[in-house]
PDB file of C-alpha atoms in Angstrom:
ATOM      1  CA  MET A1470      32.239 -26.315 -31.083  1.00 58.00           C
ATOM      2  CA  LYS A1471      28.422 -26.531 -31.414  1.00 56.00           C
ATOM      3  CA  ILE A1472      28.035 -27.024 -27.652  1.00 60.00           C
ATOM      4  CA  GLN A1473      30.173 -23.963 -26.920  1.00 54.00           C
ATOM      5  CA  LEU A1474      28.126 -21.927 -29.396  1.00 42.00           C
ATOM      6  CA  ILE A1475      24.852 -23.069 -27.806  1.00 49.00           C
ATOM      7  CA  LYS A1476      26.196 -22.247 -24.317  1.00 44.00           C
ATOM      8  CA  TYR A1477      27.279 -18.828 -25.538  1.00 45.00           C
ATOM      9  CA  LEU A1478      23.864 -18.130 -27.134  1.00 43.00           C
ATOM     10  CA  LEU A1479      22.036 -19.274 -23.998  1.00 44.00           C
ATOM     11  CA  PHE A1480      24.239 -17.023 -21.879  1.00 45.00           C
ATOM     12  CA  CYS A1481      23.493 -14.066 -24.205  1.00 40.00           C
ATOM     13  CA  LEU A1482      19.747 -14.722 -24.063  1.00 40.00           C
ATOM     14  CA  PHE A1483      19.832 -14.994 -20.281  1.00 42.00           C
ATOM     15  CA  PHE A1484      21.857 -11.784 -20.023  1.00 39.00           C
ATOM     16  CA  LEU A1485      19.419  -9.921 -22.276  1.00 38.00           C
ATOM     17  CA  TYR A1486      16.407 -11.260 -20.385  1.00 39.00           C
ATOM     18  CA  THR A1487      17.698 -10.327 -16.943  1.00 38.00           C
ATOM     19  CA  ASN A1488      18.827  -6.856 -18.009  1.00 39.00           C
ATOM     20  CA  CYS A1489      15.841  -5.916 -20.153  1.00 39.00           C
ATOM     21  CA  LYS A1490      12.942  -7.422 -18.288  1.00 42.00           C
ATOM     22  CA  ASP A1491      10.195  -5.155 -17.019  1.00 44.00           C
ATOM     23  CA  ASP A1492      10.217  -5.536 -13.254  1.00 48.00           C
ATOM     24  CA  SER A1493       7.285  -3.214 -12.534  1.00 51.00           C
ATOM     25  CA  ASN A1494       5.441  -6.315 -11.266  1.00 64.00           C
ATOM     26  CA  ASP A1495       8.131  -6.547  -8.601  1.00 86.00           C
ATOM     27  CA  ILE A1496       6.850  -3.330  -7.005  1.00 86.00           C
ATOM     28  CA  GLN A1497       4.032  -4.228  -4.643  1.00 89.00           C
ATOM     29  CA  PHE A1498       1.506  -1.977  -2.954  1.00 88.00           C
ATOM     30  CA  ILE A1499      -0.044  -3.914  -0.091  1.00 92.00           C
ATOM     31  CA  LEU A1500      -2.890  -2.808   2.173  1.00 94.00           C
ATOM     32  CA  LYS A1501      -3.603  -4.860   5.324  1.00 96.00           C
ATOM     33  CA  THR A1502      -5.467  -4.560   8.608  1.00 97.00           C
ATOM     34  CA  ARG A1503      -4.044  -5.624  11.947  1.00 96.00           C
ATOM     35  CA  ASP A1504      -4.693  -5.320  15.650  1.00 95.00           C
ATOM     36  CA  ILE A1505      -2.652  -3.195  18.034  1.00 92.00           C
ATOM     37  CA  GLU A1506      -0.483  -6.234  18.926  1.00 95.00           C
ATOM     38  CA  GLY A1507       0.620  -6.529  15.282  1.00 94.00           C
ATOM     39  CA  ASN A1508      -1.479  -9.554  14.266  1.00 97.00           C
ATOM     40  CA  TYR A1509      -2.780  -9.310  10.689  1.00 97.00           C
ATOM     41  CA  ARG A1510      -6.497 -10.029  10.657  1.00 97.00           C
ATOM     42  CA  SER A1511      -9.666  -9.319   8.749  1.00 97.00           C
ATOM     43  CA  THR A1512     -12.089  -9.904  11.635  1.00 97.00           C
ATOM     44  CA  PHE A1513     -12.076  -7.766  14.772  1.00 97.00           C
ATOM     45  CA  LYS A1514     -14.151  -7.748  17.948  1.00 96.00           C
ATOM     46  CA  SER A1515     -16.442  -4.836  18.742  1.00 94.00           C
ATOM     47  CA  GLY A1516     -14.479  -2.256  20.757  1.00 92.00           C
ATOM     48  CA  GLU A1517     -11.135  -3.157  19.168  1.00 95.00           C
ATOM     49  CA  ASN A1518      -9.040  -0.539  17.401  1.00 94.00           C
ATOM     50  CA  ILE A1519      -7.820  -1.306  13.863  1.00 95.00           C
ATOM     51  CA  ILE A1520      -4.468  -0.412  12.349  1.00 94.00           C
ATOM     52  CA  PHE A1521      -4.363   0.153   8.572  1.00 94.00           C
ATOM     53  CA  GLU A1522      -0.978  -0.727   7.130  1.00 93.00           C
ATOM     54  CA  PHE A1523       0.011   0.371   3.627  1.00 89.00           C
ATOM     55  CA  MET A1524       3.314  -1.044   2.390  1.00 90.00           C
ATOM     56  CA  ILE A1525       5.342  -0.302  -0.724  1.00 86.00           C
ATOM     57  CA  LEU A1526       7.743  -3.187  -1.375  1.00 90.00           C
ATOM     58  CA  ASN A1527      10.488  -3.061  -3.992  1.00 92.00           C
ATOM     59  CA  SER A1528      11.419  -6.665  -4.745  1.00 93.00           C
ATOM     60  CA  SER A1529      12.913  -5.705  -8.118  1.00 92.00           C
ATOM     61  CA  LEU A1530      16.582  -5.423  -8.956  1.00 93.00           C
ATOM     62  CA  ASN A1531      16.336  -1.683  -9.637  1.00 91.00           C
ATOM     63  CA  ASP A1532      15.544   1.478  -7.724  1.00 89.00           C
ATOM     64  CA  PHE A1533      11.858   2.371  -7.745  1.00 85.00           C
ATOM     65  CA  ILE A1534      11.594   6.036  -8.670  1.00 79.00           C
ATOM     66  CA  TRP A1535       8.788   7.844  -6.889  1.00 70.00           C
ATOM     67  CA  PRO A1536       8.473  11.152  -8.826  1.00 62.00           C
ATOM     68  CA  ASN A1537       7.398  13.616  -6.104  1.00 57.00           C
ATOM     69  CA  ASP A1538       4.066  11.809  -5.686  1.00 57.00           C
ATOM     70  CA  GLU A1539       4.220  10.852  -2.034  1.00 59.00           C
ATOM     71  CA  CYS A1540       2.057  13.741  -0.895  1.00 68.00           C
ATOM     72  CA  ARG A1541      -0.319  13.495  -3.838  1.00 69.00           C
ATOM     73  CA  LEU A1542      -1.047   9.836  -2.948  1.00 72.00           C
ATOM     74  CA  LEU A1543      -1.815  10.571   0.696  1.00 72.00           C
ATOM     75  CA  ASN A1544      -4.102  13.442  -0.197  1.00 73.00           C
ATOM     76  CA  THR A1545      -6.240  11.696  -2.804  1.00 78.00           C
ATOM     77  CA  GLU A1546      -9.924  11.547  -1.965  1.00 81.00           C
ATOM     78  CA  GLU A1547      -9.959   7.756  -1.703  1.00 86.00           C
ATOM     79  CA  PHE A1548      -6.735   7.101   0.269  1.00 86.00           C
ATOM     80  CA  LEU A1549      -7.906   5.015   3.269  1.00 90.00           C
ATOM     81  CA  LEU A1550     -11.506   6.187   2.925  1.00 93.00           C
ATOM     82  CA  ILE A1551     -13.413   3.544   4.898  1.00 95.00           C
ATOM     83  CA  TYR A1552     -16.775   2.324   3.645  1.00 96.00           C
ATOM     84  CA  LYS A1553     -19.386   0.357   5.544  1.00 96.00           C
ATOM     85  CA  ILE A1554     -20.960  -2.323   3.353  1.00 95.00           C
ATOM     86  CA  ASP A1555     -24.687  -2.594   3.988  1.00 89.00           C
ATOM     87  CA  GLN A1556     -26.893  -4.712   1.695  1.00 86.00           C
ATOM     88  CA  ASN A1557     -24.443  -4.349  -1.210  1.00 81.00           C
ATOM     89  CA  HIS A1558     -24.229  -0.560  -0.786  1.00 91.00           C
ATOM     90  CA  LYS A1559     -21.052   1.255   0.217  1.00 92.00           C
ATOM     91  CA  LEU A1560     -21.467   4.137   2.646  1.00 94.00           C
ATOM     92  CA  ALA A1561     -18.370   6.297   3.212  1.00 94.00           C
ATOM     93  CA  ILE A1562     -17.840   6.738   6.958  1.00 94.00           C
ATOM     94  CA  GLY A1563     -14.472   8.468   7.204  1.00 92.00           C
ATOM     95  CA  LYS A1564     -10.693   8.178   7.230  1.00 91.00           C
ATOM     96  CA  PRO A1565      -8.195   7.396   9.968  1.00 88.00           C
ATOM     97  CA  HIS A1566      -6.322  10.583   9.097  1.00 83.00           C
ATOM     98  CA  ILE A1567      -7.096  14.213   8.458  1.00 78.00           C
ATOM     99  CA  THR A1568      -6.893  15.733   4.985  1.00 74.00           C
ATOM    100  CA  PRO A1569      -4.661  17.313   3.912  1.00 70.00           C
ATOM    101  CA  VAL A1570      -2.041  14.966   5.324  1.00 69.00           C
ATOM    102  CA  TYR A1571       1.093  16.662   6.576  1.00 64.00           C
ATOM    103  CA  CYS A1572       3.391  14.555   4.443  1.00 64.00           C
ATOM    104  CA  ILE A1573       6.554  15.308   6.385  1.00 59.00           C
ATOM    105  CA  LEU A1574       5.043  13.337   9.292  1.00 58.00           C
ATOM    106  CA  VAL A1575       4.439  10.188   7.222  1.00 61.00           C
ATOM    107  CA  ASN A1576       7.135   7.618   6.452  1.00 57.00           C
ATOM    108  CA  LEU A1577       7.121   7.518   2.630  1.00 61.00           C
ATOM    109  CA  PRO A1578      10.243   7.127   0.494  1.00 57.00           C
ATOM    110  CA  ASP A1579      12.032  10.225  -0.649  1.00 62.00           C
ATOM    111  CA  LYS A1580      11.809   9.820  -4.441  1.00 74.00           C
ATOM    112  CA  THR A1581      13.739   6.521  -4.577  1.00 81.00           C
ATOM    113  CA  LEU A1582      13.105   3.138  -2.960  1.00 84.00           C
ATOM    114  CA  PRO A1583      16.194   0.904  -3.382  1.00 90.00           C
ATOM    115  CA  PRO A1584      15.938  -2.797  -4.337  1.00 94.00           C
ATOM    116  CA  GLY A1585      14.883  -5.051  -1.480  1.00 93.00           C
ATOM    117  CA  GLU A1586      13.597  -2.133   0.596  1.00 90.00           C
ATOM    118  CA  HIS A1587      10.093  -1.367   1.782  1.00 89.00           C
ATOM    119  CA  VAL A1588       8.304   1.468   3.472  1.00 83.00           C
ATOM    120  CA  ILE A1589       5.235   1.249   5.694  1.00 86.00           C
ATOM    121  CA  VAL A1590       2.601   3.842   6.473  1.00 83.00           C
ATOM    122  CA  GLU A1591       0.328   2.851   9.330  1.00 86.00           C
ATOM    123  CA  MET A1592      -2.644   4.622  10.827  1.00 87.00           C
ATOM    124  CA  SER A1593      -5.066   3.546  13.520  1.00 90.00           C
ATOM    125  CA  TRP A1594      -8.781   4.120  13.090  1.00 93.00           C
ATOM    126  CA  LYS A1595      -9.209   5.556  16.583  1.00 90.00           C
ATOM    127  CA  ASN A1596      -6.678   8.191  17.513  1.00 82.00           C
ATOM    128  CA  THR A1597      -5.058   7.145  20.784  1.00 77.00           C
ATOM    129  CA  SER A1598      -2.852  10.229  21.069  1.00 77.00           C
ATOM    130  CA  ASP A1599      -2.978  13.952  20.512  1.00 76.00           C
ATOM    131  CA  ASP A1600      -1.175  13.577  17.168  1.00 71.00           C
ATOM    132  CA  PRO A1601      -2.718  16.092  14.720  1.00 69.00           C
ATOM    133  CA  LEU A1602      -2.216  13.674  11.799  1.00 67.00           C
ATOM    134  CA  TYR A1603      -5.069  11.424  12.899  1.00 74.00           C
ATOM    135  CA  ALA A1604      -8.815  11.994  12.851  1.00 81.00           C
ATOM    136  CA  LYS A1605     -10.840  11.868  16.062  1.00 84.00           C
ATOM    137  CA  ASN A1606     -12.879   8.747  15.189  1.00 88.00           C
ATOM    138  CA  GLU A1607     -14.979   6.583  17.463  1.00 92.00           C
ATOM    139  CA  LEU A1608     -14.486   2.817  17.299  1.00 92.00           C
ATOM    140  CA  LEU A1609     -16.269   1.136  14.401  1.00 94.00           C
ATOM    141  CA  GLU A1610     -19.584  -0.587  15.044  1.00 94.00           C
ATOM    142  CA  VAL A1611     -20.425  -4.181  14.139  1.00 96.00           C
ATOM    143  CA  GLY A1612     -20.530  -4.668  10.368  1.00 96.00           C
ATOM    144  CA  GLU A1613     -18.639  -5.275   7.124  1.00 97.00           C
ATOM    145  CA  TYR A1614     -16.132  -2.688   5.866  1.00 97.00           C
ATOM    146  CA  TRP A1615     -13.960  -2.026   2.829  1.00 96.00           C
ATOM    147  CA  THR A1616     -11.287   0.412   1.742  1.00 95.00           C
ATOM    148  CA  GLY A1617      -9.271   0.636  -1.429  1.00 92.00           C
ATOM    149  CA  PHE A1618      -7.722   3.093  -3.811  1.00 88.00           C
ATOM    150  CA  GLN A1619      -6.131   3.420  -7.212  1.00 85.00           C
ATOM    151  CA  PHE A1620      -3.185   5.642  -8.003  1.00 81.00           C
ATOM    152  CA  THR A1621      -1.106   6.534 -11.067  1.00 78.00           C
ATOM    153  CA  LEU A1622       2.306   8.142 -10.743  1.00 72.00           C
ATOM    154  CA  SER A1623       2.468  11.652 -12.186  1.00 68.00           C
ATOM    155  CA  ASN A1624       4.859  10.554 -14.931  1.00 64.00           C
ATOM    156  CA  ASN A1625       2.401   7.741 -15.878  1.00 59.00           C
ATOM    157  CA  SER A1626       5.148   5.160 -15.446  1.00 68.00           C
ATOM    158  CA  PHE A1627       3.216   3.077 -12.962  1.00 73.00           C
ATOM    159  CA  SER A1628      -0.346   2.528 -11.792  1.00 80.00           C
ATOM    160  CA  PHE A1629      -1.677   0.352  -8.993  1.00 84.00           C
ATOM    161  CA  THR A1630      -4.870  -0.607  -7.177  1.00 88.00           C
ATOM    162  CA  THR A1631      -5.026  -1.994  -3.646  1.00 89.00           C
ATOM    163  CA  GLU A1632      -7.900  -2.870  -1.327  1.00 93.00           C
ATOM    164  CA  VAL A1633      -8.810  -4.679   1.879  1.00 95.00           C
ATOM    165  CA  SER A1634     -12.081  -5.895   3.417  1.00 96.00           C
ATOM    166  CA  PHE A1635     -12.620  -6.444   7.126  1.00 97.00           C
ATOM    167  CA  SER A1636     -15.429  -6.976   9.606  1.00 97.00           C
ATOM    168  CA  ILE A1637     -16.334  -6.088  13.183  1.00 97.00           C
ATOM    169  CA  THR A1638     -18.193  -8.757  15.172  1.00 96.00           C
ATOM    170  CA  ASN A1639     -19.688  -8.995  18.674  1.00 93.00           C
TER     171      ASN A1639
END
C-alpha cells in the first residue's frame, strides 16, 4: 500500500512539474556568421562575403506566441548593426539591410512558432543581387567586428539578448 501511494505521489509531482514548468528557456535566439557555402565560422578571409543568420528555435513543448513584434524587431536601431572593434572602441559601420525592413519579405513566424519548429532570417553583408531589402555595402576590411541586440516582446512576456563576434584576416 505504501509503495503504491509513493508511486502515485511521484506520478502527481511529475505531472505537475511537466505541465507547470516555465519553458521560456526553451526558446532560443541564436545569431551566427557563416560563409556563402554554409560553413559556420567566426574568422573570414579578406574579400569574403559574410552571411548573418538569426534563428528563433522553439524547443519547448508549447507554441511560442510572437505578439505582432516581427516587424518591430527587424526595425530596431541595433538589429544587425555591425561594429568594428578598434582598440576597445566600437565604431558602427552599417547594416546588411536597409531600414525600414519590408517585413513581408523576411521569413519570420506569423504570431505563433509551434513546438520543435524554427525560423531563420539570413542576410549577407554585401548585396549580391538587386534585392531592395539589402544595403549596398562593400566587403569588410581586415579587423575585428561585433554585432548584437536586445529585444523585449511588446507584451513583456519575453526578453532576449544575442550577439556574435567575428574577424576578417588577410
